XYZ file of C-alpha atoms in Angstrom:
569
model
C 8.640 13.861 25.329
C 6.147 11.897 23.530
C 4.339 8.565 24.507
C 4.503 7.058 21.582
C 1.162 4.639 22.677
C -2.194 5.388 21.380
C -4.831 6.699 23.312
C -8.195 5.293 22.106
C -10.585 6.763 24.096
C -10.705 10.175 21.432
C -12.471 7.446 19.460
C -15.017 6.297 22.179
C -14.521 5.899 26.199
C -15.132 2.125 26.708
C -16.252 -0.957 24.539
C -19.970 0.239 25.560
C -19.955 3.411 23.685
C -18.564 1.079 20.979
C -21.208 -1.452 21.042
C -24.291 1.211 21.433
C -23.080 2.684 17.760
C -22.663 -0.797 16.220
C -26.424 -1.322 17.075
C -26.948 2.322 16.053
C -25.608 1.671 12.251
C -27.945 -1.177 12.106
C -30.921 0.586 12.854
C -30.014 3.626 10.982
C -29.323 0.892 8.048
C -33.040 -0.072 8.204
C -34.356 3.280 7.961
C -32.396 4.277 5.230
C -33.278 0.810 3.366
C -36.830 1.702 4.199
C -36.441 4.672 1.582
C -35.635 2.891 -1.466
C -38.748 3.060 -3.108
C -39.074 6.435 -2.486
C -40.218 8.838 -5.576
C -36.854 10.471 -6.103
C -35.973 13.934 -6.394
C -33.521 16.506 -5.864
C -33.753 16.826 -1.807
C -34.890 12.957 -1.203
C -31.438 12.292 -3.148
C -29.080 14.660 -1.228
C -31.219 13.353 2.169
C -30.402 9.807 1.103
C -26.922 10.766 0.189
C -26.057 12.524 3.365
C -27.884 9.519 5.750
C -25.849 6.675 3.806
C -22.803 8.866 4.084
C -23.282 9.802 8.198
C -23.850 6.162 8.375
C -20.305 5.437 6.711
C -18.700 7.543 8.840
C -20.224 5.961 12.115
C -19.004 2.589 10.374
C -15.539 3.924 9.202
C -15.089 4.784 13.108
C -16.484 1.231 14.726
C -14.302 -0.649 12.619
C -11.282 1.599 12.955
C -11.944 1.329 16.869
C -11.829 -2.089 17.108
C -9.225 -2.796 14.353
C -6.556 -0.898 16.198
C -7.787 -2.555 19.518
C -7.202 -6.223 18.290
C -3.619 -5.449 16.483
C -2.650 -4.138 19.822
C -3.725 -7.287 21.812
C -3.910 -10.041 19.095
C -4.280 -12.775 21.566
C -7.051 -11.025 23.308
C -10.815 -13.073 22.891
C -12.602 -9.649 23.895
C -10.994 -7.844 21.200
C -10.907 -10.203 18.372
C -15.204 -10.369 19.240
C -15.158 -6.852 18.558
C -13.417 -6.859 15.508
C -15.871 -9.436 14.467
C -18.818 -7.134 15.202
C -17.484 -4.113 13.592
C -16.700 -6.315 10.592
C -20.529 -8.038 10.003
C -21.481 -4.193 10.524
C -19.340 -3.324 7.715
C -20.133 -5.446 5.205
C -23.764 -4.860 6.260
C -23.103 -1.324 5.496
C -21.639 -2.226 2.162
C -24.355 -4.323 1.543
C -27.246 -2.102 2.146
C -26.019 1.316 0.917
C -25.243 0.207 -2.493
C -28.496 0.660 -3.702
C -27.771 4.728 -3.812
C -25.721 4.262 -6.615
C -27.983 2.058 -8.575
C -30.377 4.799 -8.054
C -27.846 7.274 -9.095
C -27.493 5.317 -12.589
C -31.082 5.610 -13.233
C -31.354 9.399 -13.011
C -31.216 10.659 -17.062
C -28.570 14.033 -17.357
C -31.618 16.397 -17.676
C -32.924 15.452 -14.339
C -30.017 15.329 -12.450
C -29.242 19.043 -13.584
C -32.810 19.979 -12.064
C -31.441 18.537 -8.981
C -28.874 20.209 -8.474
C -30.988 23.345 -9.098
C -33.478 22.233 -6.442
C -31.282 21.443 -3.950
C -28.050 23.079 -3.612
C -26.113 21.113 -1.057
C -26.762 18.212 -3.259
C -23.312 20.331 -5.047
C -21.174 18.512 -2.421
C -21.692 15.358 -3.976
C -21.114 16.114 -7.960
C -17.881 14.332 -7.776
C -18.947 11.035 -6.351
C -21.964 11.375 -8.518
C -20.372 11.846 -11.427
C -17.655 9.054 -10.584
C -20.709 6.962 -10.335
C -21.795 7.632 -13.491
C -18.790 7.457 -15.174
C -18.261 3.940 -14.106
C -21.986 3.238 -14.882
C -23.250 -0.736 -15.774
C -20.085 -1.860 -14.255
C -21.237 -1.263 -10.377
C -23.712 -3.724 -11.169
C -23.390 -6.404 -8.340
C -25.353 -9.641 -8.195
C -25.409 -12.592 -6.022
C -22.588 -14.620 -8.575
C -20.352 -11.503 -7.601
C -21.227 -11.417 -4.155
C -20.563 -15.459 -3.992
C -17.057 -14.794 -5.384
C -16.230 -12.020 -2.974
C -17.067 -14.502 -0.179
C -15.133 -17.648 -1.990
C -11.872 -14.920 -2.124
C -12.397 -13.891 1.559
C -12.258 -17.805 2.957
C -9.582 -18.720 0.465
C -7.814 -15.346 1.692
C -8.335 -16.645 5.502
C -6.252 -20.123 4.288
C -3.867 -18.515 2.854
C -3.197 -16.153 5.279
C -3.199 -18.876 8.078
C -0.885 -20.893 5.832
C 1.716 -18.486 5.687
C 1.776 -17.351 9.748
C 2.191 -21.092 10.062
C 5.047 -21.698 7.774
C 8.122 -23.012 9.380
C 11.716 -23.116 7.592
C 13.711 -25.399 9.780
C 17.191 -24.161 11.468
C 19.786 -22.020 10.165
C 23.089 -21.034 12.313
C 21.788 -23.087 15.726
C 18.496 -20.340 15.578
C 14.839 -21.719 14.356
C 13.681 -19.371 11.334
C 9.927 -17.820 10.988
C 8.259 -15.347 9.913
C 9.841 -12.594 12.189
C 13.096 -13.542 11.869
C 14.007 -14.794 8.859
C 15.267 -11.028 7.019
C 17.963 -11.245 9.228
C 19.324 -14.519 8.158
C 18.965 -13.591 4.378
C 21.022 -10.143 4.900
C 23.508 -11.777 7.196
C 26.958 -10.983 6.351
C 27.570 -14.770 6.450
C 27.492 -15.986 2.901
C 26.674 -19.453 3.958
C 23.893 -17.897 6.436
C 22.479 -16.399 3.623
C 22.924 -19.496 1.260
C 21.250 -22.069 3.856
C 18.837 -19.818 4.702
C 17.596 -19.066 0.613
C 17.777 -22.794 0.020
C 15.458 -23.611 3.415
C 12.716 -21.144 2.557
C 12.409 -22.105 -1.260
C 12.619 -25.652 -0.183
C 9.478 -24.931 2.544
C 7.827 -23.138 -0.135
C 7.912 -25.657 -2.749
C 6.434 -28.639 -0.788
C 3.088 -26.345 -0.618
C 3.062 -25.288 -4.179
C 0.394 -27.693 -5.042
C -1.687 -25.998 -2.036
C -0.589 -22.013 -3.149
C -1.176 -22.947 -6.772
C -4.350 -24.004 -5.902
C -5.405 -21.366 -3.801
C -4.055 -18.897 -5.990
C -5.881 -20.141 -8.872
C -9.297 -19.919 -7.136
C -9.047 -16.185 -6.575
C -7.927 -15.937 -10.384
C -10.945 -17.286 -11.170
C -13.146 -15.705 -9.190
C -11.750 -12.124 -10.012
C -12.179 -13.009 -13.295
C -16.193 -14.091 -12.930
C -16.575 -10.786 -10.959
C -14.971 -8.909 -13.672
C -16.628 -10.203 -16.550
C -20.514 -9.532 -14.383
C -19.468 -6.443 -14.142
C -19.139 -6.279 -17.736
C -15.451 -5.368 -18.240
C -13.040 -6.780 -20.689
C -10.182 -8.124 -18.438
C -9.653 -7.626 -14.271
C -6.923 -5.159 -15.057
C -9.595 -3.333 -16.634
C -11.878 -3.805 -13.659
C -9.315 -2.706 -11.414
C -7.912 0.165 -13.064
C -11.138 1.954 -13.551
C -11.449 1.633 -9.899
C -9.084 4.486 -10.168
C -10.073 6.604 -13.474
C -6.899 4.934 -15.254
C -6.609 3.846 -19.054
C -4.548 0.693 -19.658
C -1.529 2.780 -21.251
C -0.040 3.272 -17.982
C 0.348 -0.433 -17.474
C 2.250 -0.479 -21.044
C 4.233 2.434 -20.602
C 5.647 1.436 -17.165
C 6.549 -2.489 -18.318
C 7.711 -0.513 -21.540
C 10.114 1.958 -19.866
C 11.523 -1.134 -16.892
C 12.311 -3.572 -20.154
C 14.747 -0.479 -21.540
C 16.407 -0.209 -18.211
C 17.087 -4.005 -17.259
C 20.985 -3.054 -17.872
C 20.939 -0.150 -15.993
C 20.232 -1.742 -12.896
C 22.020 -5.237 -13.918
C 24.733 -2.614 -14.273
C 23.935 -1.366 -10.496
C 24.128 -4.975 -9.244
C 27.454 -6.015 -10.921
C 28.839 -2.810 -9.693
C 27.650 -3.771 -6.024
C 29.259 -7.030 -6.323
C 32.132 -6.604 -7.148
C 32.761 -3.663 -4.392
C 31.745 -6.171 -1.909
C 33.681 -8.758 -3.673
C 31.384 -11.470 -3.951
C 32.457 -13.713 -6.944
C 28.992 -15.688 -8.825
C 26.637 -13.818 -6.873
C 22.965 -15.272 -6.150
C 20.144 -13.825 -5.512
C 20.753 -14.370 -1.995
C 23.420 -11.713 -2.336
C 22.419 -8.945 -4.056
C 20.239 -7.674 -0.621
C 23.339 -8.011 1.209
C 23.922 -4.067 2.709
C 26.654 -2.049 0.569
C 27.850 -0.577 3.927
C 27.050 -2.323 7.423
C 26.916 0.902 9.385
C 25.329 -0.786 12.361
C 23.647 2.864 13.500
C 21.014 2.620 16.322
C 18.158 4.865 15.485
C 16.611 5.759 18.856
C 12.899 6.744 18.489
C 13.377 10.274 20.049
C 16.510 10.794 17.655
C 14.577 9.510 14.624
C 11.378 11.777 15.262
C 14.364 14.811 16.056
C 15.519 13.715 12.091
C 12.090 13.300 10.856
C 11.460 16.905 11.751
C 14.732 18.585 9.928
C 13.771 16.246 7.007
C 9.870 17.436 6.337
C 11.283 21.124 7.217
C 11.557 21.679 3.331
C 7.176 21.487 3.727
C 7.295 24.352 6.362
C 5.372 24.795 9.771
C 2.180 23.591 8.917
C 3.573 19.973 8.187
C 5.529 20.169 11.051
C 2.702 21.344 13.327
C 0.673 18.039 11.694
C 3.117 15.971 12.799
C 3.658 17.526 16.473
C -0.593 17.397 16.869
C -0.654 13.516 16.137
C 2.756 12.607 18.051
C 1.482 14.849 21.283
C -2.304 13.255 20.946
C -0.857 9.119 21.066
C -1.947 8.795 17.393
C 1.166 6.573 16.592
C 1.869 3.307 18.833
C 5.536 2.716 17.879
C 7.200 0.734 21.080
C 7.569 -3.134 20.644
C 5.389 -5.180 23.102
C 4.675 -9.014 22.276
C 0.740 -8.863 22.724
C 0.884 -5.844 19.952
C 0.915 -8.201 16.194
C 4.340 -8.757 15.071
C 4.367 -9.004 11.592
C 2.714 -5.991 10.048
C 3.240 -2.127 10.059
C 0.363 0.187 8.927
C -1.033 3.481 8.834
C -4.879 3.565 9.283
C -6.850 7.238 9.056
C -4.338 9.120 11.133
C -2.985 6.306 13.112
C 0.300 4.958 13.193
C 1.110 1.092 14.092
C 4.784 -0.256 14.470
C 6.956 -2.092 16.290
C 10.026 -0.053 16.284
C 13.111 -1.734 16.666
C 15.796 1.590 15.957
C 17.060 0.112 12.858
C 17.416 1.828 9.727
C 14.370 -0.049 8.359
C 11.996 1.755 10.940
C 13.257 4.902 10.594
C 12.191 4.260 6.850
C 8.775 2.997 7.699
C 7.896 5.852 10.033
C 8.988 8.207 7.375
C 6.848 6.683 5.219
C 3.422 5.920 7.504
C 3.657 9.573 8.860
C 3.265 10.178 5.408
C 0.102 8.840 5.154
C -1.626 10.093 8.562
C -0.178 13.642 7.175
C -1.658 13.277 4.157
C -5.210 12.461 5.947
C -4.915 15.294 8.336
C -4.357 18.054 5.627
C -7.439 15.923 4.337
C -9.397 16.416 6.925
C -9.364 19.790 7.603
C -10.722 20.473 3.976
C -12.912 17.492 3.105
C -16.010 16.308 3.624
C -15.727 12.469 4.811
C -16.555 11.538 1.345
C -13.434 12.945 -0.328
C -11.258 12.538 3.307
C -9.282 9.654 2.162
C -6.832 9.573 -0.740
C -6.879 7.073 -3.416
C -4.020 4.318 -3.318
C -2.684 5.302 -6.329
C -2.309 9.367 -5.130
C -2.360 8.259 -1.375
C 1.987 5.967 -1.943
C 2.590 9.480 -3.262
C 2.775 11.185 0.499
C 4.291 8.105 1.991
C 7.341 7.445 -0.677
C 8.445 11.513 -1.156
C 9.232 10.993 2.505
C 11.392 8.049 2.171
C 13.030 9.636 -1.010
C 13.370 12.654 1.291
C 15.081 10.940 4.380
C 17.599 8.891 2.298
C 18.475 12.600 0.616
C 18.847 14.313 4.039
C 20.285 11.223 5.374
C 23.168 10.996 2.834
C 23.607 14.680 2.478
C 24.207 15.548 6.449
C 26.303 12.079 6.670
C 29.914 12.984 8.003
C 31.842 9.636 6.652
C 32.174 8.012 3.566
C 30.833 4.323 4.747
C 27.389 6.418 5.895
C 26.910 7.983 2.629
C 27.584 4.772 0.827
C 24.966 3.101 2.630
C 22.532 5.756 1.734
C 22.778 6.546 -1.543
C 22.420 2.752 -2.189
C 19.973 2.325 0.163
C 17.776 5.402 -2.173
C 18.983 3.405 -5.833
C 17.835 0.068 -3.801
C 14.548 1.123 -2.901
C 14.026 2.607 -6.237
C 14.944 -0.844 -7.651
C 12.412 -2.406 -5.061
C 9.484 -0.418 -5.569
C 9.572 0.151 -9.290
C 11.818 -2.651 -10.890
C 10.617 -5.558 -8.288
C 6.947 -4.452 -8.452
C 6.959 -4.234 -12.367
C 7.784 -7.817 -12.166
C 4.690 -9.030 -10.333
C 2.820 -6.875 -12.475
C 4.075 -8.994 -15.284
C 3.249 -11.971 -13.824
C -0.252 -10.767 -13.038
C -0.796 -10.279 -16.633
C 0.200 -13.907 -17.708
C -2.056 -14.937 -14.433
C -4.915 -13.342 -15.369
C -4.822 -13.727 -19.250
C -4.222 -17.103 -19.257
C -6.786 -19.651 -19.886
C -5.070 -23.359 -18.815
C -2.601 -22.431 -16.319
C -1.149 -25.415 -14.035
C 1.737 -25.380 -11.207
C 4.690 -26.445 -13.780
C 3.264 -23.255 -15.901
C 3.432 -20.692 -13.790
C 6.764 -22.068 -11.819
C 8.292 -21.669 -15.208
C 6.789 -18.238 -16.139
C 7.720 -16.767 -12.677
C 11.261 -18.587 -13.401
C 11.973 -16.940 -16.584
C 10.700 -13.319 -15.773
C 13.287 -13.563 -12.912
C 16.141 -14.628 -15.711
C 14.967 -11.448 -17.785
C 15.013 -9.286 -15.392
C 17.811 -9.936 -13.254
C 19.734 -12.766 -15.447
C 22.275 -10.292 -17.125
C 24.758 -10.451 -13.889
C 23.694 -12.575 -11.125
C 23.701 -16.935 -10.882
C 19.591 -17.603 -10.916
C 18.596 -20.680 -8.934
C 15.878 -22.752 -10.202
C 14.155 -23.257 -6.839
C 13.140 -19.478 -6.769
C 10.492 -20.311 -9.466
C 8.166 -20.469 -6.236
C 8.943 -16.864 -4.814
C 5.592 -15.968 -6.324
C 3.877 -17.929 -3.545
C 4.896 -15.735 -0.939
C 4.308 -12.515 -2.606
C 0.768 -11.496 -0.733
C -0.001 -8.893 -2.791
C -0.666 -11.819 -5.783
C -3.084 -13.212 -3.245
C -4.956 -10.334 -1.758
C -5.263 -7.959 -3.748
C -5.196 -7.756 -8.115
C -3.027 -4.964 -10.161
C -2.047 -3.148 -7.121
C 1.477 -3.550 -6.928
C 1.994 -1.085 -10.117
C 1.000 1.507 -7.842
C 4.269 0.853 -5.483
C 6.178 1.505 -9.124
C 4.120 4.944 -9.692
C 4.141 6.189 -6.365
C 8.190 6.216 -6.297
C 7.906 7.325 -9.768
C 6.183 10.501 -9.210
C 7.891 10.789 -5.721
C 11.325 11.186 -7.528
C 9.618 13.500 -9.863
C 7.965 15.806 -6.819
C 11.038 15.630 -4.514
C 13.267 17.254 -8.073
C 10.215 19.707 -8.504
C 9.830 20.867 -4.643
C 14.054 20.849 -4.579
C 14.233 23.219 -8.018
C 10.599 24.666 -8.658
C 9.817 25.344 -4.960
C 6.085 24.191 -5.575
C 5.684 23.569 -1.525
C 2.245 25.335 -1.526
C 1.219 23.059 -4.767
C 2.228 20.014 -2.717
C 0.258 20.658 0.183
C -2.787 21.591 -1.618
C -2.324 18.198 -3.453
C -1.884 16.769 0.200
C -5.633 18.821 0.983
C -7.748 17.138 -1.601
C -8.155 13.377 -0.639
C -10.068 12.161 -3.840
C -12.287 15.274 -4.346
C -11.250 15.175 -7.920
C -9.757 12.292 -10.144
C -6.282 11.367 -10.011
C -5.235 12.309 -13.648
C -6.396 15.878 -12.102
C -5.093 15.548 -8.806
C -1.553 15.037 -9.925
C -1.276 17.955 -12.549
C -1.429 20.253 -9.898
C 1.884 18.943 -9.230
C 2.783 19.004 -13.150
C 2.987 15.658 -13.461
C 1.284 13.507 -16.361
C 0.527 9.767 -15.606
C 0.466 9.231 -19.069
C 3.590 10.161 -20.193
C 6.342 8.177 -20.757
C 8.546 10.685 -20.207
C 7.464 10.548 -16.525
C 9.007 7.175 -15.947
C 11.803 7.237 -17.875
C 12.948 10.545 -16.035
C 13.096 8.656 -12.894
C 15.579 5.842 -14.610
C 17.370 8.719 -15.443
C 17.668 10.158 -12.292
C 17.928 6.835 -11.252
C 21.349 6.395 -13.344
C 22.151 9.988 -11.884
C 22.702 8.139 -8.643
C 24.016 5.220 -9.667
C 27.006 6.925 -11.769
C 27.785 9.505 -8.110
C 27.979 5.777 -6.333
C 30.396 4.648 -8.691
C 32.207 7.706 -8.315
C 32.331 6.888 -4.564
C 33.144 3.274 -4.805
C 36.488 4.286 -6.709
C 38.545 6.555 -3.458
């Protein structure tokens, strides 16, 4: 029925067309450049505006083009050139548009009002100007910021090499990588699992000089780039990104510390059903249920549709438009990269394998290409994309939605005990896990003399408090934090994993008893036209109340209490 391979050429025919608008964007660059001592006023600004904008777009495209053309051949010289290209054009484009909102800055309130009144389509921009504005001195960028961005990217490249290369020995007569080695840690082989643990911690820990060291060099350059751009701390940097106060950080750590039992509770519950006596770590991601279904793709996307039938036609139409146009290449091939799954504008990447897991991660990148359809058809390309923090909210109310269908229209017990633990687990994942790191960022980034020993321990202990109440904690997983790439690439982003489920278990209750379908999908329409404190109380939801999160435990315990229920017949 469907192909299930993209089609690139709706992007451009051949590499040619491809190449003719990477040299466009750079001569379009050095007009626009040519402009910036211009004598500003209302219709040079919106001119400027829409120019740097048109040229983002053109960019946004190139590098999509040959993004999706390398992951699909990652072996491929021709391809990985073009990724180059589009890549030295993008941060070119970074580069030489910033200057617009340095200019923006230095407009005072009464003139920009007179702008407005001059030129009218200069309207379509308010939000982005005003965003700019808000954020003011702190989009200041200098060459010490732009050094550290650089020193991040090439310590980003080692790291990232360091980890493909990584090789943990032999477990069970089978060599274990990258690719493989989930399967050995969820084995129902105890000693599997056990040998396989010990082998990766053990790889791990003869690099933790190396990791520590990387690690500690993007610290420290965050940290520079934060403090030039005048902020108090990096989480401060990071979450004004995103029009968030620092509250939000507190409340969720806050509401996880009162609900350590509650899922220590969940884990010595699971244990003992599956009658594993001193359970380790290396148990507790051991399957409740080892239904061994097949998900074929043309059964999942026949699933998929019942499940996002709650959203009505239009969803459904979205995601019959993108599945009939080869916007999603889902089959496995070995050029195609291996390790990653993604959603990119609306384009879908996996390598589907019809386990459960796939199912899940189609639910949730369909999400996202959704989300940027409904986006499209009422944004400008300025607004088109959804923040991170709003943009996991489309994703995870699919997954929470799936595991709901999934379990509900299961005919056997052993199905709908793998289910409903499979929804509590990836609660527990996404909110409980991910509040960990964001613990750990805090003591990384607030720390002034940090050294390997340090943060071992630190990492060490916060895995004690927060699972220590039930399960056997072995010292060598003090160095789990080196393989956790999120710490690496990115700063303070994980929290957003714990939101995202949050307010996914809070819109999934509010679509199932307030029928607010039509307030969903008009959330789904606005990409970041407005801020997300805005954005999400059209929903009803408030990011800054504590209520919010502690709901969710509470449903959370809902679920946990109908397992137990379950686990008794």
């Amino acid at each position: 029925m469907y192909r299930y391979r993209w089609n690139l050429k709706s992007l451009y025919e051949n590499q040619e067309s491809f190449y003719y608008d990477l040299t466009l964007i750079r001569d379009k660059i050095k007009k626009l450049s040519e402009n910036r001592e211009f004598k500003i006023d209302g219709k040079t600004l919106y001119a400027l505006m829409h120019e740097c904008f048109n040229i983002r777009e053109m960019n946004s495209k190139t590098l999509l083009y040959a993004s999706l053309n390398y992951y699909l051949n990652v072996e491929d010289d021709q391809f990985i050139k073009m990724k180059e290209r589009a890549e030295e054009v993008d941060s070119l484009v970074g580069d030489e548009t910033n200057f617009i909102d340095e200019l923006i800055n230095l407009i005072d309130e009464e003139k920009l009002k007179q702008f407005y009144n001059d030129e009218k389509f200069l309207k379509e921009y308010a939000f982005y100007i005003d965003n700019v504005r808000r954020m003011g001195k702190h989009l200041f960028v200098n060459d010490l910021i732009n050094d550290n961005i650089l020193k991040i990217n090439k310590n980003l490249v080692e790291y990232n090499n360091s980890i493909r290369n990584m090789n943990f020995g032999r477990v069970d007569e089978s060599d274990l990588n990258n690719s493989n080695i989930n399967q050995f840690l969820i084995s129902s082989d105890r000693k599997v699992r056990k040998d396989t643990f010990s082998k990766l911690n053990s790889s791990y820990l003869k690099m933790g000089n190396d990791y520590f060291n990387l690690l500690m060099k993007i610290v420290d350059s965050r940290k520079i780039m934060a403090q030039e751009k005048k902020y108090a701390s990096v989480l401060e940097c990071e979450l004004d990104k995103d029009g968030l106060k620092n509250i939000i950080i507190d409340n969720l750590i806050k509401s996880v510390h009162s609900n350590i039992d509650l899922v220590n509770h969940y884990l010595e519950m699971k244990m003992r059903y599956l009658k594993i006596k001193n359970p380790h770590l290396y148990d507790i991601n051991m399957p409740i249920s080892d239904i061994n279904h097949e998900y074929e793709l043309d059964d999942s996307i026949d699933i998929l549709k019942k499940v996002f039938k709650i959203f009505g036609d239009d969803y459904i139409k979205k995601m019959d438009y993108l599945l009939t146009n080869d916007h999603l290449d889902l089959l496995t091939d070995d050029k195609k990269h291996q390790m990653i799954t993604f959603s990119w504008n609306n384009y879908v990447f996996m390598n589907y394998r019809n386990r459960y897991i796939d199912l899940k991660n189609l639910a949730h990148e369909l999400g996202h290409v959704i989300n940027y359809s409904f986006s499209l058809d009422r944004q400008p390309f300025i607004y088109v994309d959804s923040t991170v923090f709003t943009g996991e909210v489309a994703s995870l109310v699919n997954e929470v939605l799936l595991n709901d269908y999934l379990y509900n229209n299961s005919s056997n017990s052993s199905d709908k005990l793998f289910y409903l633990s499979k929804l509590i687990e990836n609660f527990i994942s996404q909110v409980f896990r991910q509040t960990l790191y964001t613990e750990f960022e805090n003591v990384l980034y607030n720390s002034s003399q940090l050294d390997l020993e340090l943060i071992n321990d630190t990492y060490l202990n916060l895995i004690k408090k927060y699972y220590g109440g039930v399960i056997c904690i072995d010292d060598d997983i003090r160095c789990e934090w080196m393989r956790v790439g999120h710490l690496f690439r990115w700063s303070y982003y994980v929290y957003k994993y714990a939101f995202g489920y949050i307010m996914a278990f809070a819109i999934v209750k509010k679509i199932k008893e307030e029928n607010i379908v039509d307030e969903y999908l008009d959330f789904l329409s606005s990409g970041c036209s407005m801020s997300n404190e805005e954005l999400l109380k059209k929903l009803g939801i408030d990011i800054y109340d504590i209520n919010l999160i502690d709901n969710s435990f509470n449903l959370l315990n809902d679920y946990i209490s109908e397992l137990e229920k379950m686990m008794r017949y």
